[in-house]
mmCIF file of C-alpha atoms in Angstrom:
data_model
loop_
_atom_site.group_PDB
_atom_site.id
_atom_site.type_symbol
_atom_site.label_atom_id
_atom_site.label_comp_id
_atom_site.label_asym_id
_atom_site.label_seq_id
_atom_site.Cartn_x
_atom_site.Cartn_y
_atom_site.Cartn_z
ATOM 1 C CA MET A 25 23.794 28.633 17.725
ATOM 2 C CA THR A 26 24.518 26.460 14.699
ATOM 3 C CA ARG A 27 24.046 27.586 11.088
ATOM 4 C CA THR A 28 21.194 25.096 10.759
ATOM 5 C CA GLU A 29 19.373 26.500 13.776
ATOM 6 C CA GLU A 30 19.849 30.047 12.494
ATOM 7 C CA LEU A 31 18.427 29.163 9.088
ATOM 8 C CA ALA A 32 15.488 27.303 10.630
ATOM 9 C CA ILE A 33 14.652 30.390 12.683
ATOM 10 C CA GLU A 34 14.895 32.599 9.593
ATOM 11 C CA LEU A 35 12.475 30.363 7.696
ATOM 12 C CA ILE A 36 9.986 30.081 10.589
ATOM 13 C CA ARG A 37 9.811 33.891 10.761
ATOM 14 C CA ARG A 38 8.315 33.918 7.274
ATOM 15 C CA ASP A 39 4.519 33.758 7.302
ATOM 16 C CA SER A 40 4.247 31.092 4.591
ATOM 17 C CA ILE A 41 0.707 29.829 5.146
ATOM 18 C CA THR A 42 -0.163 27.654 2.147
ATOM 19 C CA PRO A 43 0.184 28.379 -0.725
ATOM 20 C CA ARG A 44 2.223 31.453 0.151
ATOM 21 C CA ASP A 45 6.001 31.001 0.192
ATOM 22 C CA ALA A 46 6.773 34.408 1.758
ATOM 23 C CA GLY A 47 10.369 34.431 0.513
ATOM 24 C CA CYS A 48 11.489 31.135 2.049
ATOM 25 C CA GLN A 49 12.558 29.720 -1.297
ATOM 26 C CA GLU A 50 14.615 32.781 -2.209
ATOM 27 C CA SER A 51 16.516 32.443 1.083
ATOM 28 C CA MET A 52 17.350 28.874 0.138
ATOM 29 C CA ILE A 53 18.170 29.755 -3.475
ATOM 30 C CA VAL A 54 20.750 32.380 -2.496
ATOM 31 C CA ARG A 55 22.718 29.757 -0.578
ATOM 32 C CA LEU A 56 22.318 27.129 -3.276
ATOM 33 C CA GLU A 57 23.563 29.481 -5.996
ATOM 34 C CA ALA A 58 26.637 30.189 -3.881
ATOM 35 C CA MET A 59 27.366 26.444 -4.038
ATOM 36 C CA GLY A 60 27.109 26.290 -7.809
ATOM 37 C CA PHE A 61 23.546 24.992 -8.162
ATOM 38 C CA SER A 62 21.600 25.874 -11.278
ATOM 39 C CA ILE A 63 18.154 27.096 -10.265
ATOM 40 C CA GLU A 64 14.920 26.737 -12.188
ATOM 41 C CA ARG A 65 12.024 28.611 -10.659
ATOM 42 C CA MET A 66 8.700 27.025 -11.595
ATOM 43 C CA ARG A 67 5.631 29.063 -10.720
ATOM 44 C CA PHE A 68 2.308 27.417 -11.512
ATOM 45 C CA GLY A 69 -0.824 29.420 -10.709
ATOM 46 C CA ASP A 70 -0.236 31.025 -7.318
ATOM 47 C CA VAL A 71 2.352 28.449 -6.236
ATOM 48 C CA ASP A 72 6.126 28.945 -6.123
ATOM 49 C CA ASN A 73 8.324 25.926 -6.747
ATOM 50 C CA PHE A 74 11.933 25.439 -7.703
ATOM 51 C CA TRP A 75 14.202 22.712 -9.033
ATOM 52 C CA ALA A 76 17.895 23.076 -8.226
ATOM 53 C CA ARG A 77 20.679 20.831 -9.437
ATOM 54 C CA ARG A 78 24.454 20.645 -9.025
ATOM 55 C CA GLY A 79 26.194 18.302 -11.441
ATOM 56 C CA GLN A 80 25.091 16.530 -14.602
ATOM 57 C CA ASP A 81 26.306 12.984 -14.007
ATOM 58 C CA GLY A 82 24.559 10.170 -12.188
ATOM 59 C CA PRO A 83 23.650 9.022 -9.709
ATOM 60 C CA LEU A 84 21.252 11.805 -8.733
ATOM 61 C CA LEU A 85 20.296 12.340 -5.079
ATOM 62 C CA CYS A 86 17.359 14.711 -4.529
ATOM 63 C CA PHE A 87 16.137 16.378 -1.340
ATOM 64 C CA ALA A 88 12.443 17.311 -1.529
ATOM 65 C CA GLY A 89 10.216 19.376 0.718
ATOM 66 C CA HIS A 90 7.757 22.235 1.148
ATOM 67 C CA THR A 91 8.008 25.773 2.460
ATOM 68 C CA ASP A 92 4.271 26.224 3.037
ATOM 69 C CA VAL A 93 2.707 25.611 6.441
ATOM 70 C CA VAL A 94 -0.840 25.043 7.716
ATOM 71 C CA PRO A 95 -2.815 27.931 9.239
ATOM 72 C CA THR A 96 -1.955 28.811 12.817
ATOM 73 C CA GLY A 97 -5.337 28.402 14.456
ATOM 74 C CA PRO A 98 -6.225 30.982 17.155
ATOM 75 C CA ILE A 99 -3.059 33.061 17.580
ATOM 76 C CA GLU A 100 -4.128 34.028 21.086
ATOM 77 C CA ASP A 101 -3.870 30.360 22.095
ATOM 78 C CA TRP A 102 -0.176 30.191 21.215
ATOM 79 C CA VAL A 103 2.257 30.714 24.099
ATOM 80 C CA SER A 104 4.355 32.861 21.747
ATOM 81 C CA PRO A 105 3.381 34.244 18.310
ATOM 82 C CA PRO A 106 3.576 31.483 15.696
ATOM 83 C CA PHE A 107 5.831 33.435 13.326
ATOM 84 C CA GLU A 108 8.100 34.836 16.029
ATOM 85 C CA PRO A 109 10.388 31.845 16.760
ATOM 86 C CA ALA A 110 10.968 31.326 20.460
ATOM 87 C CA ILE A 111 13.270 28.977 22.367
ATOM 88 C CA ARG A 112 12.033 27.534 25.646
ATOM 89 C CA ASN A 113 13.410 24.547 27.528
ATOM 90 C CA GLY A 114 15.514 23.446 24.577
ATOM 91 C CA LEU A 115 12.598 23.577 22.121
ATOM 92 C CA LEU A 116 12.203 25.887 19.134
ATOM 93 C CA PHE A 117 8.577 27.002 18.808
ATOM 94 C CA GLY A 118 6.848 28.330 15.709
ATOM 95 C CA ARG A 119 4.494 27.282 12.927
ATOM 96 C CA GLY A 120 6.398 24.997 10.582
ATOM 97 C CA ALA A 121 9.189 24.280 13.053
ATOM 98 C CA ALA A 122 8.770 20.518 12.626
ATOM 99 C CA ASP A 123 6.727 20.465 9.412
ATOM 100 C CA MET A 124 9.078 21.121 7.774
ATOM 101 C CA LYS A 125 11.362 24.132 8.089
ATOM 102 C CA ALA A 126 13.875 22.364 10.329
ATOM 103 C CA SER A 127 14.333 19.796 7.561
ATOM 104 C CA LEU A 128 14.717 22.495 4.898
ATOM 105 C CA ALA A 129 17.411 24.212 6.927
ATOM 106 C CA ALA A 130 19.127 20.864 7.498
ATOM 107 C CA PHE A 131 19.058 20.131 3.746
ATOM 108 C CA ILE A 132 20.925 23.356 2.995
ATOM 109 C CA THR A 133 23.611 23.131 5.669
ATOM 110 C CA ALA A 134 24.168 19.409 5.072
ATOM 111 C CA ILE A 135 24.858 20.136 1.409
ATOM 112 C CA GLU A 136 27.075 23.107 2.307
ATOM 113 C CA ASP A 137 29.185 20.954 4.623
ATOM 114 C CA PHE A 138 29.373 18.109 2.123
ATOM 115 C CA ILE A 139 30.476 20.358 -0.767
ATOM 116 C CA ALA A 140 32.987 22.214 1.413
ATOM 117 C CA THR A 141 34.736 18.889 2.029
ATOM 118 C CA HIS A 142 34.036 17.274 -1.366
ATOM 119 C CA PRO A 143 33.823 20.099 -3.947
ATOM 120 C CA THR A 144 34.354 17.715 -6.880
ATOM 121 C CA HIS A 145 32.072 14.962 -5.624
ATOM 122 C CA PRO A 146 30.798 12.376 -8.098
ATOM 123 C CA GLY A 147 27.149 12.271 -9.076
ATOM 124 C CA SER A 148 24.630 15.094 -8.750
ATOM 125 C CA ILE A 149 22.603 16.718 -5.973
ATOM 126 C CA ALA A 150 19.164 18.255 -6.499
ATOM 127 C CA LEU A 151 16.377 19.911 -4.529
ATOM 128 C CA LEU A 152 12.674 19.905 -5.398
ATOM 129 C CA ILE A 153 10.871 22.481 -3.267
ATOM 130 C CA THR A 154 7.202 23.520 -3.363
ATOM 131 C CA SER A 155 4.796 25.787 -1.480
ATOM 132 C CA ASP A 156 1.710 23.668 -2.208
ATOM 133 C CA GLU A 157 2.069 20.535 -0.080
ATOM 134 C CA GLU A 158 -0.247 21.595 2.742
ATOM 135 C CA GLY A 159 -2.911 22.932 0.391
ATOM 136 C CA ALA A 160 -4.567 21.758 -2.783
ATOM 137 C CA ALA A 161 -1.373 20.079 -4.050
ATOM 138 C CA ILE A 162 -2.286 20.679 -7.677
ATOM 139 C CA ASN A 163 0.298 23.321 -8.675
ATOM 140 C CA GLY A 164 3.204 22.092 -6.600
ATOM 141 C CA SER A 165 5.361 18.984 -6.722
ATOM 142 C CA VAL A 166 3.006 17.214 -9.105
ATOM 143 C CA ARG A 167 3.515 19.942 -11.743
ATOM 144 C CA VAL A 168 7.280 19.979 -11.231
ATOM 145 C CA VAL A 169 7.369 16.197 -11.588
ATOM 146 C CA ASP A 170 5.280 16.418 -14.762
ATOM 147 C CA THR A 171 7.858 18.841 -16.193
ATOM 148 C CA LEU A 172 10.839 16.727 -15.182
ATOM 149 C CA GLN A 173 9.209 13.534 -16.431
ATOM 150 C CA ALA A 174 8.583 15.103 -19.835
ATOM 151 C CA ARG A 175 12.323 15.807 -20.036
ATOM 152 C CA GLY A 176 13.236 12.270 -19.086
ATOM 153 C CA THR A 177 14.747 13.231 -15.727
ATOM 154 C CA ILE A 178 15.210 10.244 -13.406
ATOM 155 C CA ILE A 179 16.037 10.600 -9.704
ATOM 156 C CA ASP A 180 18.011 7.679 -8.326
ATOM 157 C CA TRP A 181 17.399 8.483 -4.662
ATOM 158 C CA CYS A 182 14.987 10.978 -3.095
ATOM 159 C CA ILE A 183 14.788 12.043 0.562
ATOM 160 C CA VAL A 184 11.596 13.902 1.535
ATOM 161 C CA GLY A 185 12.048 15.881 4.751
ATOM 162 C CA GLU A 186 8.684 15.054 6.323
ATOM 163 C CA PRO A 187 8.653 14.772 10.128
ATOM 164 C CA THR A 188 8.677 10.982 10.450
ATOM 165 C CA SER A 189 10.268 10.418 13.855
ATOM 166 C CA ASP A 190 7.941 9.209 16.603
ATOM 167 C CA GLN A 191 9.466 9.278 20.081
ATOM 168 C CA ALA A 192 13.068 10.190 19.263
ATOM 169 C CA LEU A 193 14.921 11.542 16.248
ATOM 170 C CA GLY A 194 15.778 8.681 13.939
ATOM 171 C CA ASP A 195 13.444 6.015 15.310
ATOM 172 C CA THR A 196 11.279 5.917 12.157
ATOM 173 C CA ILE A 197 11.660 6.506 8.447
ATOM 174 C CA LYS A 198 8.858 6.170 5.916
ATOM 175 C CA ASN A 199 9.492 3.935 2.932
ATOM 176 C CA GLY A 200 5.975 4.221 1.526
ATOM 177 C CA ARG A 201 2.510 5.642 2.041
ATOM 178 C CA ARG A 202 -1.019 4.355 1.711
ATOM 179 C CA GLY A 203 -3.215 5.588 -1.105
ATOM 180 C CA SER A 204 -6.085 7.983 -0.414
ATOM 181 C CA LEU A 205 -9.420 7.781 -2.237
ATOM 182 C CA SER A 206 -12.367 9.937 -1.172
ATOM 183 C CA GLY A 207 -15.979 9.902 -2.261
ATOM 184 C CA THR A 208 -19.101 12.029 -1.865
ATOM 185 C CA LEU A 209 -22.150 9.775 -2.049
ATOM 186 C CA THR A 210 -25.654 11.219 -2.395
ATOM 187 C CA ILE A 211 -28.643 8.923 -1.823
ATOM 188 C CA HIS A 212 -31.758 10.269 -3.534
ATOM 189 C CA GLY A 213 -35.124 9.732 -1.869
ATOM 190 C CA LYS A 214 -38.356 11.692 -1.770
ATOM 191 C CA GLN A 215 -39.137 14.421 0.721
ATOM 192 C CA GLY A 216 -42.413 14.203 2.608
ATOM 193 C CA HIS A 217 -44.339 14.730 5.830
ATOM 194 C CA ILE A 218 -43.047 12.532 8.612
ATOM 195 C CA ALA A 219 -46.609 11.493 9.511
ATOM 196 C CA TYR A 220 -47.159 10.125 5.962
ATOM 197 C CA PRO A 221 -44.091 7.950 5.285
ATOM 198 C CA GLN A 222 -46.009 5.999 2.624
ATOM 199 C CA LEU A 223 -45.911 9.134 0.463
ATOM 200 C CA ALA A 224 -42.148 9.631 0.807
ATOM 201 C CA ARG A 225 -38.886 7.659 0.494
ATOM 202 C CA ASN A 226 -36.495 8.233 3.359
ATOM 203 C CA PRO A 227 -32.900 8.129 1.998
ATOM 204 C CA VAL A 228 -31.470 7.499 5.462
ATOM 205 C CA HIS A 229 -33.515 4.336 5.782
ATOM 206 C CA LEU A 230 -32.768 3.322 2.203
ATOM 207 C CA MET A 231 -29.009 3.521 2.676
ATOM 208 C CA ALA A 232 -28.826 1.868 6.098
ATOM 209 C CA ASN A 233 -28.211 -1.718 4.958
ATOM 210 C CA ALA A 234 -25.745 -0.719 2.256
ATOM 211 C CA LEU A 235 -23.894 1.468 4.739
ATOM 212 C CA SER A 236 -23.700 -1.387 7.219
ATOM 213 C CA GLU A 237 -22.151 -3.616 4.564
ATOM 214 C CA LEU A 238 -19.632 -0.976 3.524
ATOM 215 C CA ILE A 239 -18.545 -0.556 7.124
ATOM 216 C CA SER A 240 -18.214 -4.289 7.765
ATOM 217 C CA THR A 241 -16.483 -5.185 4.480
ATOM 218 C CA ARG A 242 -12.909 -6.416 4.741
ATOM 219 C CA TRP A 243 -11.362 -4.726 1.720
ATOM 220 C CA ASP A 244 -8.044 -6.564 1.969
ATOM 221 C CA GLU A 245 -5.715 -8.075 4.558
ATOM 222 C CA GLY A 246 -2.823 -5.704 3.957
ATOM 223 C CA ASN A 247 0.659 -7.142 3.517
ATOM 224 C CA ALA A 248 4.115 -7.113 5.032
ATOM 225 C CA HIS A 249 4.453 -3.365 4.405
ATOM 226 C CA PHE A 250 0.886 -2.031 4.775
ATOM 227 C CA PRO A 251 -1.997 -2.496 7.219
ATOM 228 C CA PRO A 252 -5.387 -3.539 5.806
ATOM 229 C CA THR A 253 -7.251 -0.962 3.756
ATOM 230 C CA SER A 254 -9.450 1.300 5.901
ATOM 231 C CA PHE A 255 -12.908 2.650 4.991
ATOM 232 C CA GLN A 256 -14.056 5.570 7.136
ATOM 233 C CA ILE A 257 -17.060 7.904 7.015
ATOM 234 C CA SER A 258 -16.124 11.510 7.747
ATOM 235 C CA ASN A 259 -19.474 13.286 7.271
ATOM 236 C CA LEU A 260 -23.139 12.265 7.095
ATOM 237 C CA ASN A 261 -25.778 14.895 6.392
ATOM 238 C CA ALA A 262 -29.540 14.731 5.800
ATOM 239 C CA GLY A 263 -32.669 16.668 6.681
ATOM 240 C CA THR A 264 -34.008 20.167 6.503
ATOM 241 C CA GLY A 265 -33.629 20.934 10.183
ATOM 242 C CA ALA A 266 -37.346 20.498 10.774
ATOM 243 C CA GLY A 267 -38.521 17.646 12.982
ATOM 244 C CA ASN A 268 -41.543 16.759 10.857
ATOM 245 C CA VAL A 269 -39.958 16.434 7.395
ATOM 246 C CA ILE A 270 -38.549 13.280 5.812
ATOM 247 C CA PRO A 271 -35.413 14.376 3.916
ATOM 248 C CA GLY A 272 -35.241 14.164 0.161
ATOM 249 C CA SER A 273 -31.563 13.196 0.058
ATOM 250 C CA ALA A 274 -28.672 12.151 2.258
ATOM 251 C CA GLU A 275 -24.990 12.874 1.677
ATOM 252 C CA ILE A 276 -22.141 10.724 2.953
ATOM 253 C CA ARG A 277 -18.483 11.642 2.647
ATOM 254 C CA PHE A 278 -16.014 8.823 3.083
ATOM 255 C CA ASN A 279 -12.373 7.923 2.560
ATOM 256 C CA PHE A 280 -10.323 4.840 1.787
ATOM 257 C CA ARG A 281 -6.723 4.668 2.998
ATOM 258 C CA PHE A 282 -5.592 1.742 0.931
ATOM 259 C CA SER A 283 -2.678 -0.615 0.608
ATOM 260 C CA THR A 284 -0.928 -1.924 -2.476
ATOM 261 C CA GLU A 285 -3.315 -4.904 -2.328
ATOM 262 C CA ASN A 286 -5.915 -2.631 -3.970
ATOM 263 C CA THR A 287 -6.047 0.131 -6.557
ATOM 264 C CA ALA A 288 -8.435 3.051 -6.797
ATOM 265 C CA ASP A 289 -10.255 1.266 -9.606
ATOM 266 C CA THR A 290 -10.744 -1.991 -7.696
ATOM 267 C CA LEU A 291 -12.145 -0.121 -4.701
ATOM 268 C CA LYS A 292 -14.508 1.900 -6.869
ATOM 269 C CA THR A 293 -15.780 -1.244 -8.589
ATOM 270 C CA ARG A 294 -16.420 -3.070 -5.330
ATOM 271 C CA LEU A 295 -18.170 -0.121 -3.680
ATOM 272 C CA HIS A 296 -20.434 0.469 -6.678
ATOM 273 C CA ALA A 297 -21.323 -3.238 -6.689
ATOM 274 C CA ILE A 298 -22.476 -3.019 -3.065
ATOM 275 C CA LEU A 299 -24.608 0.065 -3.713
ATOM 276 C CA ASP A 300 -26.121 -1.428 -6.863
ATOM 277 C CA ARG A 301 -27.040 -4.619 -5.041
ATOM 278 C CA TYR A 302 -29.394 -2.580 -2.840
ATOM 279 C CA GLU A 303 -30.937 -0.885 -5.893
ATOM 280 C CA LEU A 304 -30.283 2.596 -4.558
ATOM 281 C CA ASP A 305 -30.864 5.768 -6.520
ATOM 282 C CA TYR A 306 -27.548 7.513 -5.960
ATOM 283 C CA SER A 307 -24.835 9.739 -7.396
ATOM 284 C CA LEU A 308 -21.184 9.459 -6.446
ATOM 285 C CA ALA A 309 -18.226 11.788 -7.026
ATOM 286 C CA TRP A 310 -14.698 10.438 -6.512
ATOM 287 C CA THR A 311 -11.433 12.218 -5.609
ATOM 288 C CA LEU A 312 -8.148 10.338 -5.795
ATOM 289 C CA GLY A 313 -5.635 11.883 -3.394
ATOM 290 C CA GLY A 314 -2.884 9.499 -4.445
ATOM 291 C CA GLU A 315 -2.047 5.904 -5.184
ATOM 292 C CA PRO A 316 -0.016 3.950 -2.619
ATOM 293 C CA PHE A 317 3.725 3.725 -3.156
ATOM 294 C CA LEU A 318 6.485 1.620 -1.644
ATOM 295 C CA THR A 319 10.267 1.594 -1.706
ATOM 296 C CA PRO A 320 11.449 -1.857 -0.579
ATOM 297 C CA PRO A 321 14.533 -1.905 1.674
ATOM 298 C CA GLY A 322 17.504 -1.058 -0.526
ATOM 299 C CA VAL A 323 20.478 1.220 -1.062
ATOM 300 C CA LEU A 324 18.787 4.436 0.100
ATOM 301 C CA SER A 325 17.215 3.079 3.289
ATOM 302 C CA ALA A 326 20.502 1.371 4.153
ATOM 303 C CA ALA A 327 22.471 4.589 3.618
ATOM 304 C CA ILE A 328 20.225 6.773 5.760
ATOM 305 C CA SER A 329 19.831 4.084 8.423
ATOM 306 C CA ALA A 330 23.626 3.881 8.737
ATOM 307 C CA ALA A 331 23.804 7.679 9.050
ATOM 308 C CA ILE A 332 21.120 7.663 11.761
ATOM 309 C CA ARG A 333 22.934 4.956 13.723
ATOM 310 C CA SER A 334 26.198 6.905 13.500
ATOM 311 C CA GLU A 335 24.615 10.047 14.962
ATOM 312 C CA THR A 336 21.981 8.712 17.359
ATOM 313 C CA GLY A 337 22.762 5.052 18.013
ATOM 314 C CA ARG A 338 19.256 4.160 16.861
ATOM 315 C CA THR A 339 18.221 1.730 14.146
ATOM 316 C CA PRO A 340 15.148 3.232 12.464
ATOM 317 C CA GLU A 341 11.973 1.280 11.825
ATOM 318 C CA LEU A 342 10.621 1.290 8.286
ATOM 319 C CA SER A 343 6.993 2.464 8.262
ATOM 320 C CA THR A 344 4.226 3.243 5.775
ATOM 321 C CA GLY A 345 1.821 4.769 8.310
ATOM 322 C CA GLY A 346 0.426 8.275 8.438
ATOM 323 C CA GLY A 347 -1.217 10.477 5.848
ATOM 324 C CA THR A 348 -0.238 11.378 2.316
ATOM 325 C CA SER A 349 2.848 13.321 1.249
ATOM 326 C CA ASP A 350 4.350 14.654 -1.956
ATOM 327 C CA GLY A 351 6.275 11.405 -2.146
ATOM 328 C CA ARG A 352 3.223 10.048 -4.005
ATOM 329 C CA PHE A 353 4.056 12.359 -6.913
ATOM 330 C CA ILE A 354 7.847 12.210 -6.842
ATOM 331 C CA LYS A 355 7.946 8.416 -6.750
ATOM 332 C CA ARG A 356 6.906 8.454 -10.421
ATOM 333 C CA ILE A 357 10.424 9.562 -11.365
ATOM 334 C CA ALA A 358 12.381 8.256 -8.361
ATOM 335 C CA GLY A 359 13.896 4.799 -8.189
ATOM 336 C CA GLU A 360 14.085 4.831 -4.380
ATOM 337 C CA LEU A 361 12.267 7.324 -2.137
ATOM 338 C CA ILE A 362 12.131 7.577 1.624
ATOM 339 C CA GLU A 363 10.934 10.245 4.050
ATOM 340 C CA PHE A 364 12.888 11.265 7.117
ATOM 341 C CA GLY A 365 12.725 14.206 9.470
ATOM 342 C CA PRO A 366 12.190 15.336 13.075
ATOM 343 C CA ILE A 367 9.670 14.230 15.696
ATOM 344 C CA ASN A 368 6.089 14.736 14.500
ATOM 345 C CA ALA A 369 4.292 14.977 17.877
ATOM 346 C CA THR A 370 3.290 18.655 17.505
ATOM 347 C CA ILE A 371 2.809 19.071 13.764
ATOM 348 C CA HIS A 372 -0.350 20.999 12.749
ATOM 349 C CA GLN A 373 -0.955 21.754 16.439
ATOM 350 C CA LEU A 374 -0.884 24.934 18.492
ATOM 351 C CA ASN A 375 2.629 25.602 19.819
ATOM 352 C CA GLU A 376 4.325 23.433 17.189
ATOM 353 C CA CYS A 377 7.952 22.865 18.131
ATOM 354 C CA VAL A 378 11.123 20.916 17.432
ATOM 355 C CA ALA A 379 13.979 20.033 19.786
ATOM 356 C CA LEU A 380 16.828 22.460 19.162
ATOM 357 C CA LYS A 381 19.457 19.734 19.501
ATOM 358 C CA ASP A 382 17.716 17.634 16.857
ATOM 359 C CA ILE A 383 18.056 20.333 14.189
ATOM 360 C CA ALA A 384 21.857 20.170 14.055
ATOM 361 C CA THR A 385 21.788 16.371 14.314
ATOM 362 C CA LEU A 386 19.355 16.195 11.404
ATOM 363 C CA SER A 387 21.775 18.168 9.236
ATOM 364 C CA THR A 388 24.619 15.816 10.128
ATOM 365 C CA ILE A 389 22.475 12.769 9.280
ATOM 366 C CA TYR A 390 21.669 14.226 5.862
ATOM 367 C CA ARG A 391 25.370 14.998 5.293
ATOM 368 C CA ARG A 392 26.409 11.468 6.236
ATOM 369 C CA THR A 393 23.760 10.125 3.865
ATOM 370 C CA LEU A 394 25.260 12.202 1.064
ATOM 371 C CA GLU A 395 28.645 10.699 1.847
ATOM 372 C CA ASN A 396 27.256 7.166 2.028
ATOM 373 C CA LEU A 397 25.602 7.477 -1.375
ATOM 374 C CA LEU A 398 27.888 9.664 -3.470
ATOM 375 C CA LEU A 399 31.422 8.851 -2.267
#
């Protein structure tokens, strides 16, 4: 078994359901300190984070990731316990195997191998690790980035270890993500007896035309890097549960996944204009999950693509699909940022797993990327 596989297994054994770290970061820190990294532990609220750096000169290459994992779901539905790593048919099973403890292990061993061969390498290497990516994401990477930004720290290249591969390791890297903007819309009507509608105002009826327009609106056409902005309703609630009562209010929860053709402010303005046109009595609370970001093809994507081709023979596709990641925070201080990691087919699912052979290959790809960028 390779050192990377052994470390991945050690990390998976730790029950680090968000925002708990369960000692994962200390396991990484011990190995980083042995390589001469300076470590800055940054605990905000109940979240453990750390910033590690080796070297003071530029350029600076940073590996970023998270030790926290999503809840397991019903443990009895797992083939093997989620925090007791198991190998079956060449797959390593356990919560966090793909998202993203295999990547964390590969970060560490890639850096170990690189430094063993190039102990006086030019430039600097850093790690930005959080335990708040799968949770609220308010005391994790965003707080670390705030601290680094206040100091004037600039990252030249950042690799986030999210599981980006689709069908085979190395077929996809992410060079951007869509923005996420959520809203909770409450339409205010007047409750009444269903047999006397003239004495009530049904909020479901009042919102119907506005809702139809929101659903049919083409918010933008996307661009070469992003699909068109998507508006989706996730929840719609109204009524008291009784069959003879007109509800007094209706609540709609919705989300925009938006491209760089829009901003949160432009979407808010357009949506309010539609609601106001129908003269609705409403209240609306907004939550911005993150603005979209994009790293155009450049030095970093070329370096990691070359490393992937060397190890797998594949030329990765650049993609901006999927959900949000901590890249939305780190991009504020990173010139170029991409995400690359193992196959994502089982992430957040029961019996999450990663191919054992891909773990060692992932480490070698990261090491080759270090060589391509710093030597």
